[in-house]
Coordinates of C-alpha atoms in Angstrom, one line a residue:
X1 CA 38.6 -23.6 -26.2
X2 CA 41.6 -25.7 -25.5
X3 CA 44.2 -23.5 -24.0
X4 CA 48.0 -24.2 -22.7
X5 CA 47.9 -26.9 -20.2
X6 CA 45.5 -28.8 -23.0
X7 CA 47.7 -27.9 -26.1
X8 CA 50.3 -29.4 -23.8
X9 CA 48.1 -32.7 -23.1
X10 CA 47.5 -33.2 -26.6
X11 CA 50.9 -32.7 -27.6
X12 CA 52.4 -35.0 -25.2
X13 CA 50.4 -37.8 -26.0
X14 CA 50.6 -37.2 -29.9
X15 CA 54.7 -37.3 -29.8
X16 CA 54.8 -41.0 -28.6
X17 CA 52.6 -41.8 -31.2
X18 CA 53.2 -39.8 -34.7
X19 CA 56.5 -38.3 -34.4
X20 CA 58.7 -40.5 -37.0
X21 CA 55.8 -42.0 -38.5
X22 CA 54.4 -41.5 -41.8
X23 CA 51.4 -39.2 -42.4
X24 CA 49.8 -41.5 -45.0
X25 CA 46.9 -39.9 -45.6
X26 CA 44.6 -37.3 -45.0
X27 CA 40.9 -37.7 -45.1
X28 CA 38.7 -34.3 -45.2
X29 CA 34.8 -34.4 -44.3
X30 CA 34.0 -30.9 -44.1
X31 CA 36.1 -28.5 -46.9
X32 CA 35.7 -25.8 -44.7
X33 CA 38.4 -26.7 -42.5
X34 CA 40.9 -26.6 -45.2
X35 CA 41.8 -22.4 -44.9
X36 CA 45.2 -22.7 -47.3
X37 CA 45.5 -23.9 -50.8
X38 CA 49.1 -23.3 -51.5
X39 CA 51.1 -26.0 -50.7
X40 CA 48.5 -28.4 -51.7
X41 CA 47.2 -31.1 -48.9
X42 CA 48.4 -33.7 -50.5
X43 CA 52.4 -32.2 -50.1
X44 CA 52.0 -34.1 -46.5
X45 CA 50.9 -37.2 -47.7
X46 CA 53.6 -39.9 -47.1
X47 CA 56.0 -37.1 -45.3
X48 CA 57.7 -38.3 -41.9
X49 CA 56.5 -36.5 -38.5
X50 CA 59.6 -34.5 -37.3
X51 CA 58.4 -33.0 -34.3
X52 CA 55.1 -30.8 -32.3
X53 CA 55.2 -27.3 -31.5
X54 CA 52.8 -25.3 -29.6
X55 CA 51.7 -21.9 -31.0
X56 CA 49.6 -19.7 -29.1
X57 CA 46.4 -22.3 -28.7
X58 CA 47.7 -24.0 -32.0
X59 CA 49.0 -27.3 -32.9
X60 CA 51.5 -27.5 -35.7
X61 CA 52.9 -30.7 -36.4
X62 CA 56.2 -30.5 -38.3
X63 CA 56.8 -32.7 -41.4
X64 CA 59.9 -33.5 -43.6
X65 CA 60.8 -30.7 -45.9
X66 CA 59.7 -28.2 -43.8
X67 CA 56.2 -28.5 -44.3
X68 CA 54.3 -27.8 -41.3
X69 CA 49.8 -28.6 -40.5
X70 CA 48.8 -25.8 -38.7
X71 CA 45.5 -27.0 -36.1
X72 CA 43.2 -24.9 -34.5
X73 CA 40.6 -26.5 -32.7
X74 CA 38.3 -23.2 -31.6
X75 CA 36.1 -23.2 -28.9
X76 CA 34.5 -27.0 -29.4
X77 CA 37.1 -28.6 -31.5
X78 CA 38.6 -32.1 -30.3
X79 CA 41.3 -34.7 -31.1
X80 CA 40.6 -38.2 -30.8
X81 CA 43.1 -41.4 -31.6
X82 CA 41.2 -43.9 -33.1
X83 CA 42.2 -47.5 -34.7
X84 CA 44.0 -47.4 -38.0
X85 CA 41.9 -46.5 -41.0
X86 CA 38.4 -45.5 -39.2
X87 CA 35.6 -44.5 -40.8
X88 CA 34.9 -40.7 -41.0
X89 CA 31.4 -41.1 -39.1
X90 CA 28.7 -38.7 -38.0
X91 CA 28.3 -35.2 -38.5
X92 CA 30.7 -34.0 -36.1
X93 CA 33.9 -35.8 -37.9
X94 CA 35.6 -33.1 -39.8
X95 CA 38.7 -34.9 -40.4
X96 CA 41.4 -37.7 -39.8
X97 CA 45.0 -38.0 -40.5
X98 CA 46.3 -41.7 -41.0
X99 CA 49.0 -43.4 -40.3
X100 CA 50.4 -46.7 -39.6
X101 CA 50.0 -47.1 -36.4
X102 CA 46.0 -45.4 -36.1
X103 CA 44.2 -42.2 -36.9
X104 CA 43.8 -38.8 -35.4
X105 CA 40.3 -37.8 -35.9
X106 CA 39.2 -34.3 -35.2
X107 CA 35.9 -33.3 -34.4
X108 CA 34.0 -30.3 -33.5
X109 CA 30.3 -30.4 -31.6
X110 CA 27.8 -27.9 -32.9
X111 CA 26.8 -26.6 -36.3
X112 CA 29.1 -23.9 -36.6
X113 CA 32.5 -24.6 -38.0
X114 CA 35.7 -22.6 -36.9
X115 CA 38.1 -25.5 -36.6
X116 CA 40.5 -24.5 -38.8
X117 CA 43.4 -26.1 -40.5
X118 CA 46.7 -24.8 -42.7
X119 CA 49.4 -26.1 -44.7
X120 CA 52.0 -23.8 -44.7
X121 CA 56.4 -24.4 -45.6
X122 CA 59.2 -23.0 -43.8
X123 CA 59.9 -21.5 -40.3
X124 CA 58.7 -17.8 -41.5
X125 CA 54.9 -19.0 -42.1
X126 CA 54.7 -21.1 -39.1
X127 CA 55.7 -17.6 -36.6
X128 CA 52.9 -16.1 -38.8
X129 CA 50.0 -17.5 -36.3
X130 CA 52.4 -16.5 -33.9
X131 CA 50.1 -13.3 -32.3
X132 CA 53.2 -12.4 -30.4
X133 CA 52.7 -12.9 -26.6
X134 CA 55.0 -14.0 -24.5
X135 CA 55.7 -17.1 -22.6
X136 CA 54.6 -17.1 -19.0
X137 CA 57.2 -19.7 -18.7
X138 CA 60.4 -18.1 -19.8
X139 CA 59.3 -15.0 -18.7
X140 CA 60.4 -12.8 -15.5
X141 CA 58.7 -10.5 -13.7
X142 CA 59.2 -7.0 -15.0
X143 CA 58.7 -8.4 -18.8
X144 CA 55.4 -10.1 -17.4
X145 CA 54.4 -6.5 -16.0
X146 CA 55.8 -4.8 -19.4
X147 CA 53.6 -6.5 -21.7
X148 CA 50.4 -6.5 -19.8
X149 CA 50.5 -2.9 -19.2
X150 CA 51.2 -1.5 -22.5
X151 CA 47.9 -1.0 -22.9
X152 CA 45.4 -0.3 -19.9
X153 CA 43.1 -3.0 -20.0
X154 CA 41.0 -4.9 -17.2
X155 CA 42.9 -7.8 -15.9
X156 CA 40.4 -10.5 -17.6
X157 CA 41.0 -9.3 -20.7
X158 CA 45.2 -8.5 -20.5
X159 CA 45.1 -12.3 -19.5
X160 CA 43.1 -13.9 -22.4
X161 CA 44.8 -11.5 -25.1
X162 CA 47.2 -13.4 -27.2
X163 CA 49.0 -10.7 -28.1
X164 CA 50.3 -10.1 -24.6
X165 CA 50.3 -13.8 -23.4
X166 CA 50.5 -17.1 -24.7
X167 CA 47.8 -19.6 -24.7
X168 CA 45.7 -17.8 -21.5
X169 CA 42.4 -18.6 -22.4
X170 CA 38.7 -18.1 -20.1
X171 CA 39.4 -20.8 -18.1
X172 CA 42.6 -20.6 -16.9
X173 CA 42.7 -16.5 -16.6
X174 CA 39.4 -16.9 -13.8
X175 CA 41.3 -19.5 -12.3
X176 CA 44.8 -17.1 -11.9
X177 CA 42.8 -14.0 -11.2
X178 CA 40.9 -16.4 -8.2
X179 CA 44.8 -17.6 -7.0
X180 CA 46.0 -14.1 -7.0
X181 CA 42.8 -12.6 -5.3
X182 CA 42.3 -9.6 -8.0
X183 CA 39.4 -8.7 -9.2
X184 CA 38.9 -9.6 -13.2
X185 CA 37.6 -5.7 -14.0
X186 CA 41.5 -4.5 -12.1
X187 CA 43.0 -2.1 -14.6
X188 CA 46.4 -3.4 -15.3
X189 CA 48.2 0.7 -14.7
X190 CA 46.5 0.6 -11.6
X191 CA 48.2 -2.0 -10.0
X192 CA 50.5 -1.5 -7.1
X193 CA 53.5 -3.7 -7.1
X194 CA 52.4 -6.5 -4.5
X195 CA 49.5 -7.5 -6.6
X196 CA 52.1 -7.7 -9.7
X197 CA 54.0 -10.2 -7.8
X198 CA 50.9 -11.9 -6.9
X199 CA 49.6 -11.9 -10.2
X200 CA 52.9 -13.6 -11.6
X201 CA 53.6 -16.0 -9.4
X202 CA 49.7 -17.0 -9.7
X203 CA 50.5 -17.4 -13.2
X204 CA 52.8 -19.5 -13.2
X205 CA 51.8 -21.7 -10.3
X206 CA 48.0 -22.3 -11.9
X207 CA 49.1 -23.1 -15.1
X208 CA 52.0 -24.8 -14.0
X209 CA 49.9 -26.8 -12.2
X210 CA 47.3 -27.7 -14.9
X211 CA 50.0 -28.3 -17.2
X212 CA 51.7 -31.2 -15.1
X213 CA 48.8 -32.6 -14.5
X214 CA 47.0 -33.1 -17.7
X215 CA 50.2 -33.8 -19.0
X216 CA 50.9 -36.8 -16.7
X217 CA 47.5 -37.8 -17.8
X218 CA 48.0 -37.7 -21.0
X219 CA 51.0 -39.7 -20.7
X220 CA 48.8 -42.9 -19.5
X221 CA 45.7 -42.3 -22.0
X222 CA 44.8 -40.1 -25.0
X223 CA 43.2 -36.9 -23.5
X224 CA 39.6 -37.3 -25.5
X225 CA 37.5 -35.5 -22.7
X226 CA 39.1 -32.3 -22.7
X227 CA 37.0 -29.6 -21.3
X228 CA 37.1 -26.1 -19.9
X229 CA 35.5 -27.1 -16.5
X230 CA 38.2 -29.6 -14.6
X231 CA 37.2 -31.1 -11.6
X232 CA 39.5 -29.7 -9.2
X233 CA 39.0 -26.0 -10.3
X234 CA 38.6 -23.0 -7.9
X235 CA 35.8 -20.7 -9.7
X236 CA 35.5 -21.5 -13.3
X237 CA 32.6 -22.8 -14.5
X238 CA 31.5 -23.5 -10.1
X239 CA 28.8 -20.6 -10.5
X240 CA 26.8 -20.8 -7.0
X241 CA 29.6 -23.0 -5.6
X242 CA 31.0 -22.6 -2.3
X243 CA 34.8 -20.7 -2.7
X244 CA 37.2 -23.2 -2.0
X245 CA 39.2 -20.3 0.0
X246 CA 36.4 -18.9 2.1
X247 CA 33.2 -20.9 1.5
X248 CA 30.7 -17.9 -0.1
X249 CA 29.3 -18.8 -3.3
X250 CA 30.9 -18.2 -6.5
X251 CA 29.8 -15.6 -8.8
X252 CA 29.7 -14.8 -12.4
X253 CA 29.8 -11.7 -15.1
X254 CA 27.8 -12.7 -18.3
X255 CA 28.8 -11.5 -21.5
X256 CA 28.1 -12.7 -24.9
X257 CA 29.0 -16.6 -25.1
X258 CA 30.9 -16.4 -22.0
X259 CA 31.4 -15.5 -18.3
X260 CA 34.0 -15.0 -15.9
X261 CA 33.4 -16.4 -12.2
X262 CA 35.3 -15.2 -9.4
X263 CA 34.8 -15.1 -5.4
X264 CA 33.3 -11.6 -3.9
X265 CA 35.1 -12.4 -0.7
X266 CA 38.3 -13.4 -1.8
X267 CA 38.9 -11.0 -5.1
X268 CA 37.0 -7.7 -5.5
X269 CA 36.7 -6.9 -1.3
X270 CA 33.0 -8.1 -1.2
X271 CA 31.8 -6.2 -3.9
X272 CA 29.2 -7.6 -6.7
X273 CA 30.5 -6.6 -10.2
X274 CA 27.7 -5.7 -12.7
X275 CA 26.2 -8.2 -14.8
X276 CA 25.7 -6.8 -17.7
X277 CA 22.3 -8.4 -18.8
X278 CA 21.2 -8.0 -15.2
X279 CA 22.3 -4.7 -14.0
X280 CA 20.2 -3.2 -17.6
X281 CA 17.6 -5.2 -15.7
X282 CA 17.7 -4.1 -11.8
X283 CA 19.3 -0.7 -12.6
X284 CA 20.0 1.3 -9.2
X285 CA 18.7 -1.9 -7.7
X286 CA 21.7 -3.9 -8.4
X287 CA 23.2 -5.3 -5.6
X288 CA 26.6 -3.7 -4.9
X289 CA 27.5 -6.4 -1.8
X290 CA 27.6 -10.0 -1.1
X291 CA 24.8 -8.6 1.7
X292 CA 22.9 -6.4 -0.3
X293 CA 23.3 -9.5 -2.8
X294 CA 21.7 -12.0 -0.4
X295 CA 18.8 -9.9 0.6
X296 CA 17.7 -9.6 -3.0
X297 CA 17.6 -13.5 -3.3
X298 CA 15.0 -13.4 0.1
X299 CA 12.5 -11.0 -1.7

């Protein structure tokens, strides 16, 4: 899922390009996308671009009279720019929105469809997708601590709830936690205040990082390979990799659709966490240490 440094890409090579233009058109292939009826679609059709906001891991590209599309590309959504007037092709084309100057396609791999797109008018129903997490950016440290300890939560999941922060998504959060040095399962009230400061200023610094990056990026070509696994990464998505930090392999926690890597060595003091499809597996023969790990993989 395309989270804040990639909202940011997108946006910053979409404002050169459709902000002042006309939205001429726009051309549906899949009606599931549509999630609003009221104002109708065709409201934007030959409104002005006024400007691109970021909300949570939403694009919402404001038109004249306060009318305001509402993107959210999910976990395998993707914008493209394409020549003026292309042709809606292939099952994975669920949309494009004209304009003079060429078309923003979007497109989303798989069969299942959770792009989603609204119409919505006025400054109230756009803060509505709002989930209310704050902004890493303009945030200090003691409301960074405030928000992700109101509840007591493991660190993964404070980080990738929207609710607490903005835009922190799978990627990014193993990426912070692997910066920091914290384990993913640390309980946010059991943190002592160094690993606050380290947490915060890992924050900031990774996606600070990211978000310069693909953003000067951007800035030179349209973004149409984003992925969750960037070339340059620490852990994500580098299961079995050597740790850029100390050189053991990188590890991994399974659940559901997703996993969260991290380094043994560098975050959790050498200890294996649990995966949860393996440990049901090995039981009490679940490795507990990068050794005891190792000497499983020589049986």
């Amino acid at each position: 899922m395309p989270e804040l440094p990639d909202i940011a890409a997108y946006i910053t090579a979409l404002e050169p390009r459709i902000v002042g233009q006309p939205l001429q058109w726009v051309r549906l292939a899949s009606a599931f996308l549509m999630r609003t009826a009221q104002p109708p679609l065709a409201d934007v059709e030959g409104r002005i671009v006024r400007e691109l906001r970021r909300v949570g891991k939403r694009i919402a590209i404001g038109l004249e009279n306060d009318l305001w599309l509402v993107l959210h590309l999910m976990i395998a959504g993707r914008l493209h720019w394409r020549a003026p007037q292309t042709k809606l092709a292939g099952r994975q084309t669920l949309a494009a929105f004209d304009f003079p100057n060429g078309s923003l396609v979007l497109t989303e791999a798989g069969s299942k469809r959770r792009a989603s797109l609204h119409v919505v008018l006025g400054e109230e129903a756009l803060r509505s997708f709002d989930a209310g997490g704050i902004d890493v950016f303009s945030s200090d440290l003691d409301s960074f601590r405030a928000a992700l300890t109101a509840e007591n939560h493991t660190l993964k999941r404070a980080l990738t709830d929207p609710r607490l922060l903005s835009g922190i998504g799978n990627a990014y959060s193993d990426e912070i936690l692997h910066a920091a040095q914290l384990s993913p399962l640390a309980l946010t009230q059991k943190l002592k205040p160094l690993d606050w400061e380290r947490l915060f200023a890992a924050t900031k610094r990774t996606l600070g990082f990211w978000t310069d990056r693909l953003r000067a990026e951007a800035s030179a070509v349209f973004p149409e390979k984003v992925t969750a696994f960037r070339k340059g990464m620490a852990v994500h998505g580098r299961y079995g990799e050597p740790c850029p930090r100390c050189g053991d392999k990188v590890l991994r926690i399974r659940y559901a659709d997703k996993e969260t890597n991290y380094c043994a060595r560098c975050q959790t003091g050498g200890k294996v966490l649990a995966d949860r499809s393996l440990s049901r597996l090995l039981g009490s023969d679940w490795p507990r240490t990068l050794e005891e790990l190792e000497a499983l993989k020589r049986r």
